[in-house]
């Protein structure tokens, strides 16, 4: 019997912020004025969105997939830490590292800007882990031109090895249907 899918948001848990750690691949950057605004928002409205995490069983820690800046507010704002009793609202997803990286990018891209350098690092890591260009485009929501530019920024010729630079009719249709 196939288990029915349930969105993680229905299983929010309060996790001590000391058990939460940042991931090493988040390219999202928030300027100081927006961080202050986020702190005010959390102070005025409370945490309205949980952080998305992956549970690292061996370390008994929760690695952030999305919500790094909400986590940082908890760590840096004494008044919020005290009011929330040091507990961060978290939902857990169980995905491999490539899927978690893609998840981070999807969450971030839906909201704002990314560092080009960090994005090219993620593309490099995904290519090295065997993800195809189509997988990267589909799962991170970028077009072929952006992917090629990020590969160029990385300066790694290996990212272009064994790659065909023209889209087949099927790939063109797939990309048009995706966007």
GROMACS .gro file of N, CA and C in nm:
model
  537
    1UNK      N    1   0.085  -0.119   0.000
    1UNK     CA    2   0.000   0.000   0.000
    1UNK      C    3   0.089   0.124   0.000
    2UNK      N    4   0.058   0.220  -0.086
    2UNK     CA    5   0.133   0.343  -0.098
    2UNK      C    6   0.091   0.439   0.013
    3UNK      N    7   0.191   0.493   0.083
    3UNK     CA    8   0.163   0.589   0.190
    3UNK      C    9   0.115   0.720   0.129
    4UNK      N   10   0.007   0.773   0.183
    4UNK     CA   11  -0.048   0.899   0.134
    4UNK      C   12   0.046   1.013   0.173
    5UNK      N   13   0.071   1.103   0.078
    5UNK     CA   14   0.159   1.217   0.103
    5UNK      C   15   0.095   1.314   0.201
    6UNK      N   16   0.174   1.360   0.296
    6UNK     CA   17   0.129   1.464   0.389
    6UNK      C   18   0.234   1.573   0.392
    7UNK      N   19   0.193   1.696   0.369
    7UNK     CA   20   0.286   1.809   0.369
    7UNK      C   21   0.351   1.824   0.506
    8UNK      N   22   0.480   1.854   0.507
    8UNK     CA   23   0.552   1.867   0.634
    8UNK      C   24   0.493   1.972   0.728
    9UNK      N   25   0.426   2.073   0.675
    9UNK     CA   26   0.375   2.182   0.759
    9UNK      C   27   0.275   2.132   0.863
   10UNK      N   28   0.218   2.014   0.842
   10UNK     CA   29   0.122   1.960   0.939
   10UNK      C   30   0.190   1.894   1.058
   11UNK      N   31   0.323   1.892   1.056
   11UNK     CA   32   0.396   1.829   1.167
   11UNK      C   33   0.504   1.923   1.220
   12UNK      N   34   0.468   2.048   1.246
   12UNK     CA   35   0.562   2.145   1.302
   12UNK      C   36   0.599   2.102   1.443
   13UNK      N   37   0.730   2.111   1.472
   13UNK     CA   38   0.776   2.079   1.608
   13UNK      C   39   0.862   2.193   1.660
   14UNK      N   40   0.863   2.210   1.791
   14UNK     CA   41   0.945   2.311   1.856
   14UNK      C   42   1.079   2.247   1.892
   15UNK      N   43   1.185   2.298   1.832
   15UNK     CA   44   1.319   2.240   1.850
   15UNK      C   45   1.409   2.344   1.917
   16UNK      N   46   1.484   2.304   2.020
   16UNK     CA   47   1.580   2.399   2.079
   16UNK      C   48   1.675   2.451   1.970
   17UNK      N   49   1.689   2.582   1.961
   17UNK     CA   50   1.768   2.642   1.855
   17UNK      C   51   1.913   2.592   1.858
   18UNK      N   52   1.960   2.549   1.973
   18UNK     CA   53   2.096   2.496   1.983
   18UNK      C   54   2.114   2.365   1.907
   19UNK      N   55   2.005   2.298   1.874
   19UNK     CA   56   2.012   2.172   1.797
   19UNK      C   57   1.997   2.196   1.647
   20UNK      N   58   1.988   2.322   1.606
   20UNK     CA   59   1.970   2.357   1.465
   20UNK      C   60   2.103   2.412   1.412
   21UNK      N   61   2.140   2.367   1.291
   21UNK     CA   62   2.264   2.414   1.228
   21UNK      C   63   2.235   2.458   1.086
   22UNK      N   64   2.317   2.553   1.040
   22UNK     CA   65   2.304   2.602   0.903
   22UNK      C   66   2.360   2.498   0.807
   23UNK      N   67   2.313   2.501   0.683
   23UNK     CA   68   2.374   2.417   0.580
   23UNK      C   69   2.492   2.493   0.521
   24UNK      N   70   2.570   2.427   0.441
   24UNK     CA   71   2.690   2.489   0.383
   24UNK      C   72   2.668   2.541   0.242
   25UNK      N   73   2.544   2.536   0.192
   25UNK     CA   74   2.522   2.565   0.051
   25UNK      C   75   2.417   2.672   0.023
   26UNK      N   76   2.368   2.743   0.121
   26UNK     CA   77   2.262   2.842   0.099
   26UNK      C   78   2.321   2.968   0.035
   27UNK      N   79   2.280   3.001  -0.088
   27UNK     CA   80   2.334   3.119  -0.154
   27UNK      C   81   2.255   3.247  -0.125
   28UNK      N   82   2.152   3.239  -0.043
   28UNK     CA   83   2.066   3.354  -0.018
   28UNK      C   84   2.135   3.451   0.077
   29UNK      N   85   2.129   3.579   0.042
   29UNK     CA   86   2.190   3.684   0.123
   29UNK      C   87   2.083   3.788   0.152
   30UNK      N   88   2.073   3.829   0.279
   30UNK     CA   89   1.976   3.931   0.318
   30UNK      C   90   2.054   4.050   0.374
   31UNK      N   91   2.025   4.169   0.323
   31UNK     CA   92   2.092   4.290   0.368
   31UNK      C   93   2.048   4.326   0.510
   32UNK      N   94   2.132   4.399   0.583
   32UNK     CA   95   2.099   4.436   0.723
   32UNK      C   96   1.963   4.502   0.741
   33UNK      N   97   1.920   4.595   0.654
   33UNK     CA   98   1.786   4.653   0.677
   33UNK      C   99   1.674   4.549   0.672
   34UNK      N  100   1.686   4.453   0.580
   34UNK     CA  101   1.584   4.348   0.570
   34UNK      C  102   1.591   4.253   0.689
   35UNK      N  103   1.713   4.229   0.741
   35UNK     CA  104   1.725   4.145   0.861
   35UNK      C  105   1.658   4.214   0.980
   36UNK      N  106   1.676   4.346   0.991
   36UNK     CA  107   1.608   4.418   1.100
   36UNK      C  108   1.457   4.410   1.083
   37UNK      N  109   1.412   4.421   0.957
   37UNK     CA  110   1.268   4.410   0.930
   37UNK      C  111   1.217   4.270   0.965
   38UNK      N  112   1.294   4.168   0.936
   38UNK     CA  113   1.255   4.031   0.970
   38UNK      C  114   1.244   4.016   1.122
   39UNK      N  115   1.339   4.073   1.195
   39UNK     CA  116   1.333   4.066   1.342
   39UNK      C  117   1.208   4.136   1.393
   40UNK      N  118   1.176   4.252   1.337
   40UNK     CA  119   1.054   4.324   1.377
   40UNK      C  120   0.931   4.240   1.342
   41UNK      N  121   0.930   4.180   1.224
   41UNK     CA  122   0.817   4.098   1.182
   41UNK      C  123   0.796   3.982   1.278
   42UNK      N  124   0.904   3.914   1.315
   42UNK     CA  125   0.891   3.801   1.407
   42UNK      C  126   0.850   3.850   1.545
   43UNK      N  127   0.899   3.966   1.586
   43UNK     CA  128   0.859   4.020   1.716
   43UNK      C  129   0.710   4.055   1.716
   44UNK      N  130   0.664   4.119   1.610
   44UNK     CA  131   0.525   4.165   1.604
   44UNK      C  132   0.426   4.052   1.575
   45UNK      N  133   0.464   3.960   1.485
   45UNK     CA  134   0.371   3.858   1.439
   45UNK      C  135   0.401   3.719   1.492
   46UNK      N  136   0.518   3.701   1.552
   46UNK     CA  137   0.562   3.568   1.591
   46UNK      C  138   0.617   3.494   1.469
   47UNK      N  139   0.660   3.372   1.491
   47UNK     CA  140   0.705   3.289   1.379
   47UNK      C  141   0.581   3.241   1.305
   48UNK      N  142   0.563   3.284   1.182
   48UNK     CA  143   0.446   3.245   1.104
   48UNK      C  144   0.478   3.135   1.004
   49UNK      N  145   0.608   3.109   0.986
   49UNK     CA  146   0.653   3.002   0.897
   49UNK      C  147   0.762   2.923   0.968
   50UNK      N  148   0.751   2.791   0.970
   50UNK     CA  149   0.857   2.712   1.033
   50UNK      C  150   0.981   2.708   0.943
   51UNK      N  151   1.093   2.677   1.003
   51UNK     CA  152   1.214   2.649   0.925
   51UNK      C  153   1.201   2.507   0.871
   52UNK      N  154   1.251   2.485   0.751
   52UNK     CA  155   1.251   2.353   0.691
   52UNK      C  156   1.388   2.292   0.717
   53UNK      N  157   1.390   2.173   0.775
   53UNK     CA  158   1.517   2.110   0.813
   53UNK      C  159   1.522   1.964   0.770
   54UNK      N  160   1.643   1.914   0.772
   54UNK     CA  161   1.671   1.772   0.753
   54UNK      C  162   1.732   1.725   0.885
   55UNK      N  163   1.683   1.614   0.937
   55UNK     CA  164   1.734   1.565   1.065
   55UNK      C  165   1.860   1.481   1.044
   56UNK      N  166   1.968   1.525   1.109
   56UNK     CA  167   2.096   1.453   1.106
   56UNK      C  168   2.098   1.362   1.228
   57UNK      N  169   2.060   1.239   1.207
   57UNK     CA  170   2.039   1.146   1.318
   57UNK      C  171   2.166   1.123   1.401
   58UNK      N  172   2.279   1.102   1.336
   58UNK     CA  173   2.403   1.074   1.410
   58UNK      C  174   2.444   1.188   1.501
   59UNK      N  175   2.419   1.312   1.457
   59UNK     CA  176   2.456   1.429   1.537
   59UNK      C  177   2.343   1.477   1.627
   60UNK      N  178   2.222   1.423   1.607
   60UNK     CA  179   2.102   1.469   1.675
   60UNK      C  180   2.087   1.620   1.656
   61UNK      N  181   2.097   1.662   1.527
   61UNK     CA  182   2.083   1.802   1.491
   61UNK      C  183   1.989   1.815   1.372
   62UNK      N  184   1.939   1.935   1.355
   62UNK     CA  185   1.851   1.967   1.244
   62UNK      C  186   1.924   2.065   1.152
   63UNK      N  187   1.952   2.021   1.029
   63UNK     CA  188   2.021   2.106   0.933
   63UNK      C  189   1.918   2.184   0.851
   64UNK      N  190   1.936   2.314   0.845
   64UNK     CA  191   1.839   2.400   0.776
   64UNK      C  192   1.844   2.378   0.625
   65UNK      N  193   1.728   2.361   0.566
   65UNK     CA  194   1.710   2.357   0.422
   65UNK      C  195   1.655   2.494   0.378
   66UNK      N  196   1.561   2.547   0.453
   66UNK     CA  197   1.505   2.680   0.429
   66UNK      C  198   1.471   2.742   0.563
   67UNK      N  199   1.499   2.872   0.575
   67UNK     CA  200   1.466   2.943   0.698
   67UNK      C  201   1.588   2.990   0.775
   68UNK      N  202   1.702   2.994   0.708
   68UNK     CA  203   1.826   3.033   0.775
   68UNK      C  204   1.813   3.169   0.843
   69UNK      N  205   1.752   3.266   0.780
   69UNK     CA  206   1.745   3.399   0.838
   69UNK      C  207   1.647   3.405   0.956
   70UNK      N  208   1.541   3.326   0.952
   70UNK     CA  209   1.452   3.316   1.068
   70UNK      C  210   1.527   3.253   1.185
   71UNK      N  211   1.608   3.154   1.155
   71UNK     CA  212   1.694   3.090   1.255
   71UNK      C  213   1.792   3.191   1.314
   72UNK      N  214   1.855   3.273   1.227
   72UNK     CA  215   1.952   3.372   1.275
   72UNK      C  216   1.886   3.477   1.364
   73UNK      N  217   1.762   3.513   1.335
   73UNK     CA  218   1.692   3.606   1.422
   73UNK      C  219   1.679   3.546   1.562
   74UNK      N  220   1.642   3.419   1.570
   74UNK     CA  221   1.631   3.353   1.701
   74UNK      C  222   1.766   3.354   1.773
   75UNK      N  223   1.874   3.333   1.699
   75UNK     CA  224   2.007   3.327   1.760
   75UNK      C  225   2.061   3.463   1.801
   76UNK      N  226   2.015   3.569   1.735
   76UNK     CA  227   2.075   3.701   1.760
   76UNK      C  228   1.984   3.798   1.834
   77UNK      N  229   1.856   3.770   1.842
   77UNK     CA  230   1.763   3.860   1.911
   77UNK      C  231   1.728   3.802   2.047
   78UNK      N  232   1.784   3.863   2.150
   78UNK     CA  233   1.761   3.813   2.286
   78UNK      C  234   1.612   3.814   2.322
   79UNK      N  235   1.541   3.920   2.281
   79UNK     CA  236   1.400   3.929   2.318
   79UNK      C  237   1.317   3.819   2.253
   80UNK      N  238   1.349   3.786   2.129
   80UNK     CA  239   1.276   3.679   2.061
   80UNK      C  240   1.316   3.545   2.120
   81UNK      N  241   1.443   3.523   2.142
   81UNK     CA  242   1.490   3.398   2.204
   81UNK      C  243   1.417   3.375   2.337
   82UNK      N  244   1.411   3.478   2.419
   82UNK     CA  245   1.347   3.464   2.551
   82UNK      C  246   1.197   3.440   2.538
   83UNK      N  247   1.132   3.517   2.452
   83UNK     CA  248   0.987   3.499   2.436
   83UNK      C  249   0.953   3.359   2.386
   84UNK      N  250   1.034   3.310   2.292
   84UNK     CA  251   1.010   3.178   2.232
   84UNK      C  252   1.072   3.065   2.314
   85UNK      N  253   1.133   3.101   2.426
   85UNK     CA  254   1.199   3.002   2.515
   85UNK      C  255   1.306   2.921   2.440
   86UNK      N  256   1.369   2.986   2.342
   86UNK     CA  257   1.476   2.921   2.266
   86UNK      C  258   1.430   2.811   2.173
   87UNK      N  259   1.299   2.802   2.148
   87UNK     CA  260   1.246   2.696   2.061
   87UNK      C  261   1.212   2.752   1.923
   88UNK      N  262   1.263   2.687   1.822
   88UNK     CA  263   1.243   2.727   1.683
   88UNK      C  264   1.140   2.634   1.618
   89UNK      N  265   1.038   2.689   1.552
   89UNK     CA  266   0.943   2.601   1.482
   89UNK      C  267   1.009   2.540   1.358
   90UNK      N  268   1.001   2.409   1.348
   90UNK     CA  269   1.072   2.334   1.244
   90UNK      C  270   0.979   2.229   1.185
   91UNK      N  271   0.991   2.209   1.053
   91UNK     CA  272   0.934   2.092   0.987
   91UNK      C  273   1.051   2.015   0.928
   92UNK      N  274   1.037   1.885   0.919
   92UNK     CA  275   1.147   1.800   0.873
   92UNK      C  276   1.111   1.737   0.739
   93UNK      N  277   1.205   1.744   0.647
   93UNK     CA  278   1.192   1.670   0.520
   93UNK      C  279   1.302   1.565   0.518
   94UNK      N  280   1.275   1.455   0.452
   94UNK     CA  281   1.371   1.346   0.444
   94UNK      C  282   1.411   1.327   0.298
   95UNK      N  283   1.516   1.400   0.256
   95UNK     CA  284   1.561   1.396   0.117
   95UNK      C  285   1.713   1.387   0.114
   96UNK      N  286   1.766   1.335   0.004
   96UNK     CA  287   1.912   1.329  -0.008
   96UNK      C  288   1.967   1.470  -0.031
   97UNK      N  289   2.099   1.483  -0.025
   97UNK     CA  290   2.163   1.614  -0.030
   97UNK      C  291   2.131   1.690  -0.159
   98UNK      N  292   2.128   1.623  -0.273
   98UNK     CA  293   2.095   1.692  -0.398
   98UNK      C  294   1.954   1.748  -0.394
   99UNK      N  295   1.861   1.670  -0.343
   99UNK     CA  296   1.723   1.717  -0.332
   99UNK      C  297   1.712   1.831  -0.232
  100UNK      N  298   1.789   1.825  -0.123
  100UNK     CA  299   1.786   1.934  -0.025
  100UNK      C  300   1.842   2.063  -0.085
  101UNK      N  301   1.949   2.050  -0.162
  101UNK     CA  302   2.005   2.169  -0.228
  101UNK      C  303   1.902   2.230  -0.321
  102UNK      N  304   1.837   2.146  -0.400
  102UNK     CA  305   1.735   2.194  -0.492
  102UNK      C  306   1.620   2.260  -0.415
  103UNK      N  307   1.582   2.200  -0.304
  103UNK     CA  308   1.475   2.256  -0.221
  103UNK      C  309   1.514   2.395  -0.170
  104UNK      N  310   1.636   2.410  -0.123
  104UNK     CA  311   1.683   2.540  -0.074
  104UNK      C  312   1.671   2.644  -0.184
  105UNK      N  313   1.716   2.608  -0.303
  105UNK     CA  314   1.713   2.704  -0.413
  105UNK      C  315   1.569   2.738  -0.451
  106UNK      N  316   1.483   2.638  -0.459
  106UNK     CA  317   1.342   2.665  -0.493
  106UNK      C  318   1.279   2.762  -0.393
  107UNK      N  319   1.301   2.734  -0.264
  107UNK     CA  320   1.245   2.823  -0.161
  107UNK      C  321   1.300   2.964  -0.178
  108UNK      N  322   1.429   2.977  -0.196
  108UNK     CA  323   1.492   3.108  -0.206
  108UNK      C  324   1.452   3.182  -0.333
  109UNK      N  325   1.453   3.113  -0.444
  109UNK     CA  326   1.425   3.180  -0.572
  109UNK      C  327   1.282   3.233  -0.575
  110UNK      N  328   1.194   3.169  -0.505
  110UNK     CA  329   1.056   3.216  -0.501
  110UNK      C  330   1.047   3.349  -0.426
  111UNK      N  331   1.151   3.381  -0.347
  111UNK     CA  332   1.149   3.502  -0.265
  111UNK      C  333   1.242   3.614  -0.311
  112UNK      N  334   1.356   3.582  -0.371
  112UNK     CA  335   1.447   3.694  -0.394
  112UNK      C  336   1.573   3.660  -0.469
  113UNK      N  337   1.678   3.735  -0.438
  113UNK     CA  338   1.804   3.732  -0.510
  113UNK      C  339   1.901   3.630  -0.450
  114UNK      N  340   1.999   3.592  -0.533
  114UNK     CA  341   2.103   3.499  -0.490
  114UNK      C  342   2.240   3.553  -0.525
  115UNK      N  343   2.337   3.511  -0.450
  115UNK     CA  344   2.476   3.539  -0.481
  115UNK      C  345   2.516   3.453  -0.600
  116UNK      N  346   2.569   3.515  -0.706
  116UNK     CA  347   2.609   3.441  -0.825
  116UNK      C  348   2.720   3.342  -0.790
  117UNK      N  349   2.814   3.385  -0.708
  117UNK     CA  350   2.926   3.297  -0.671
  117UNK      C  351   2.876   3.171  -0.599
  118UNK      N  352   2.786   3.189  -0.504
  118UNK     CA  353   2.734   3.073  -0.431
  118UNK      C  354   2.646   2.984  -0.520
  119UNK      N  355   2.568   3.047  -0.608
  119UNK     CA  356   2.487   2.967  -0.700
  119UNK      C  357   2.575   2.885  -0.793
  120UNK      N  358   2.685   2.943  -0.842
  120UNK     CA  359   2.773   2.865  -0.930
  120UNK      C  360   2.837   2.750  -0.853
  121UNK      N  361   2.863   2.770  -0.725
  121UNK     CA  362   2.915   2.661  -0.641
  121UNK      C  363   2.816   2.548  -0.627
  122UNK      N  364   2.689   2.582  -0.613
  122UNK     CA  365   2.586   2.479  -0.603
  122UNK      C  366   2.574   2.403  -0.734
  123UNK      N  367   2.575   2.476  -0.846
  123UNK     CA  368   2.569   2.410  -0.976
  123UNK      C  369   2.688   2.315  -0.991
  124UNK      N  370   2.805   2.361  -0.953
  124UNK     CA  371   2.926   2.276  -0.959
  124UNK      C  372   2.905   2.149  -0.879
  125UNK      N  373   2.856   2.163  -0.757
  125UNK     CA  374   2.836   2.047  -0.670
  125UNK      C  375   2.732   1.951  -0.728
  126UNK      N  376   2.624   2.004  -0.783
  126UNK     CA  377   2.521   1.918  -0.841
  126UNK      C  378   2.573   1.844  -0.963
  127UNK      N  379   2.650   1.912  -1.048
  127UNK     CA  380   2.709   1.846  -1.166
  127UNK      C  381   2.805   1.736  -1.120
  128UNK      N  382   2.888   1.768  -1.023
  128UNK     CA  383   2.984   1.668  -0.973
  128UNK      C  384   2.914   1.547  -0.912
  129UNK      N  385   2.795   1.569  -0.856
  129UNK     CA  386   2.723   1.456  -0.796
  129UNK      C  387   2.641   1.379  -0.898
  130UNK      N  388   2.652   1.418  -1.027
  130UNK     CA  389   2.589   1.339  -1.132
  130UNK      C  390   2.456   1.389  -1.181
  131UNK      N  391   2.411   1.505  -1.135
  131UNK     CA  392   2.283   1.558  -1.180
  131UNK      C  393   2.298   1.613  -1.322
  132UNK      N  394   2.201   1.581  -1.408
  132UNK     CA  395   2.205   1.628  -1.547
  132UNK      C  396   2.164   1.775  -1.554
  133UNK      N  397   2.196   1.837  -1.666
  133UNK     CA  398   2.153   1.975  -1.688
  133UNK      C  399   2.002   1.987  -1.677
  134UNK      N  400   1.931   1.891  -1.737
  134UNK     CA  401   1.784   1.895  -1.730
  134UNK      C  402   1.735   1.883  -1.587
  135UNK      N  403   1.799   1.797  -1.508
  135UNK     CA  404   1.760   1.782  -1.367
  135UNK      C  405   1.781   1.915  -1.295
  136UNK      N  406   1.896   1.977  -1.315
  136UNK     CA  407   1.926   2.103  -1.249
  136UNK      C  408   1.827   2.210  -1.292
  137UNK      N  409   1.801   2.223  -1.421
  137UNK     CA  410   1.707   2.325  -1.469
  137UNK      C  411   1.567   2.302  -1.412
  138UNK      N  412   1.522   2.178  -1.413
  138UNK     CA  413   1.387   2.147  -1.366
  138UNK      C  414   1.375   2.166  -1.215
  139UNK      N  415   1.474   2.123  -1.140
  139UNK     CA  416   1.463   2.123  -0.994
  139UNK      C  417   1.504   2.254  -0.929
  140UNK      N  418   1.579   2.336  -0.999
  140UNK     CA  419   1.619   2.465  -0.943
  140UNK      C  420   1.547   2.579  -1.013
  141UNK      N  421   1.479   2.550  -1.122
  141UNK     CA  422   1.398   2.652  -1.188
  141UNK      C  423   1.480   2.752  -1.266
  142UNK      N  424   1.579   2.704  -1.340
  142UNK     CA  425   1.657   2.796  -1.422
  142UNK      C  426   1.651   2.751  -1.567
  143UNK      N  427   1.676   2.847  -1.657
  143UNK     CA  428   1.678   2.810  -1.798
  143UNK      C  429   1.821   2.774  -1.838
  144UNK      N  430   1.834   2.723  -1.959
  144UNK     CA  431   1.965   2.675  -2.006
  144UNK      C  432   2.069   2.787  -2.008
  145UNK      N  433   2.030   2.907  -2.050
  145UNK     CA  434   2.126   3.019  -2.055
  145UNK      C  435   2.182   3.050  -1.917
  146UNK      N  436   2.096   3.052  -1.817
  146UNK     CA  437   2.142   3.080  -1.680
  146UNK      C  438   2.236   2.970  -1.632
  147UNK      N  439   2.202   2.846  -1.662
  147UNK     CA  440   2.287   2.734  -1.622
  147UNK      C  441   2.425   2.745  -1.687
  148UNK      N  442   2.427   2.776  -1.815
  148UNK     CA  443   2.555   2.791  -1.885
  148UNK      C  444   2.636   2.906  -1.825
  149UNK      N  445   2.569   3.018  -1.796
  149UNK     CA  446   2.640   3.133  -1.735
  149UNK      C  447   2.700   3.095  -1.600
  150UNK      N  448   2.624   3.023  -1.519
  150UNK     CA  449   2.676   2.983  -1.387
  150UNK      C  450   2.793   2.886  -1.401
  151UNK      N  451   2.785   2.798  -1.501
  151UNK     CA  452   2.898   2.709  -1.526
  151UNK      C  453   3.020   2.789  -1.570
  152UNK      N  454   2.999   2.891  -1.652
  152UNK     CA  455   3.110   2.974  -1.696
  152UNK      C  456   3.172   3.050  -1.580
  153UNK      N  457   3.089   3.103  -1.491
  153UNK     CA  458   3.138   3.175  -1.374
  153UNK      C  459   3.225   3.086  -1.288
  154UNK      N  460   3.187   2.958  -1.279
  154UNK     CA  461   3.263   2.866  -1.195
  154UNK      C  462   3.401   2.840  -1.253
  155UNK      N  463   3.416   2.857  -1.384
  155UNK     CA  464   3.546   2.839  -1.447
  155UNK      C  465   3.591   2.695  -1.454
  156UNK      N  466   3.501   2.601  -1.436
  156UNK     CA  467   3.539   2.460  -1.437
  156UNK      C  468   3.501   2.396  -1.570
  157UNK      N  469   3.600   2.368  -1.649
  157UNK     CA  470   3.575   2.305  -1.779
  157UNK      C  471   3.506   2.171  -1.764
  158UNK      N  472   3.530   2.104  -1.653
  158UNK     CA  473   3.469   1.972  -1.632
  158UNK      C  474   3.317   1.979  -1.632
  159UNK      N  475   3.261   2.094  -1.597
  159UNK     CA  476   3.115   2.107  -1.595
  159UNK      C  477   3.056   2.100  -1.735
  160UNK      N  478   3.139   2.129  -1.836
  160UNK     CA  479   3.092   2.127  -1.974
  160UNK      C  480   3.129   1.998  -2.046
  161UNK      N  481   3.204   1.914  -1.982
  161UNK     CA  482   3.248   1.790  -2.046
  161UNK      C  483   3.129   1.706  -2.087
  162UNK      N  484   3.138   1.646  -2.206
  162UNK     CA  485   3.036   1.556  -2.257
  162UNK      C  486   2.897   1.621  -2.258
  163UNK      N  487   2.890   1.751  -2.281
  163UNK     CA  488   2.760   1.819  -2.286
  163UNK      C  489   2.734   1.868  -2.427
  164UNK      N  490   2.613   1.849  -2.470
  164UNK     CA  491   2.570   1.899  -2.600
  164UNK      C  492   2.508   2.035  -2.577
  165UNK      N  493   2.540   2.133  -2.661
  165UNK     CA  494   2.497   2.268  -2.635
  165UNK      C  495   2.372   2.311  -2.709
  166UNK      N  496   2.314   2.223  -2.786
  166UNK     CA  497   2.187   2.259  -2.849
  166UNK      C  498   2.078   2.170  -2.790
  167UNK      N  499   1.960   2.228  -2.778
  167UNK     CA  500   1.847   2.153  -2.724
  167UNK      C  501   1.784   2.068  -2.833
  168UNK      N  502   1.750   1.946  -2.798
  168UNK     CA  503   1.673   1.864  -2.890
  168UNK      C  504   1.530   1.917  -2.892
  169UNK      N  505   1.452   1.876  -2.989
  169UNK     CA  506   1.312   1.920  -2.994
  169UNK      C  507   1.240   1.881  -2.867
  170UNK      N  508   1.269   1.761  -2.817
  170UNK     CA  509   1.205   1.712  -2.694
  170UNK      C  510   1.243   1.800  -2.574
  171UNK      N  511   1.371   1.837  -2.564
  171UNK     CA  512   1.416   1.923  -2.455
  171UNK      C  513   1.353   2.061  -2.464
  172UNK      N  514   1.342   2.113  -2.587
  172UNK     CA  515   1.281   2.244  -2.605
  172UNK      C  516   1.135   2.241  -2.560
  173UNK      N  517   1.062   2.135  -2.598
  173UNK     CA  518   0.923   2.120  -2.556
  173UNK      C  519   0.914   2.107  -2.405
  174UNK      N  520   1.002   2.025  -2.347
  174UNK     CA  521   1.001   2.005  -2.202
  174UNK      C  522   1.025   2.136  -2.129
  175UNK      N  523   1.122   2.214  -2.177
  175UNK     CA  524   1.152   2.341  -2.113
  175UNK      C  525   1.037   2.439  -2.130
  176UNK      N  526   0.977   2.445  -2.249
  176UNK     CA  527   0.864   2.536  -2.271
  176UNK      C  528   0.745   2.496  -2.184
  177UNK      N  529   0.721   2.367  -2.168
  177UNK     CA  530   0.610   2.321  -2.085
  177UNK      C  531   0.637   2.345  -1.939
  178UNK      N  532   0.765   2.343  -1.900
  178UNK     CA  533   0.800   2.366  -1.759
  178UNK      C  534   0.775   2.510  -1.719
  179UNK      N  535   0.814   2.602  -1.806
  179UNK     CA  536   0.800   2.744  -1.774
  179UNK      C  537   0.672   2.790  -1.832
   0.00000   0.00000   0.00000
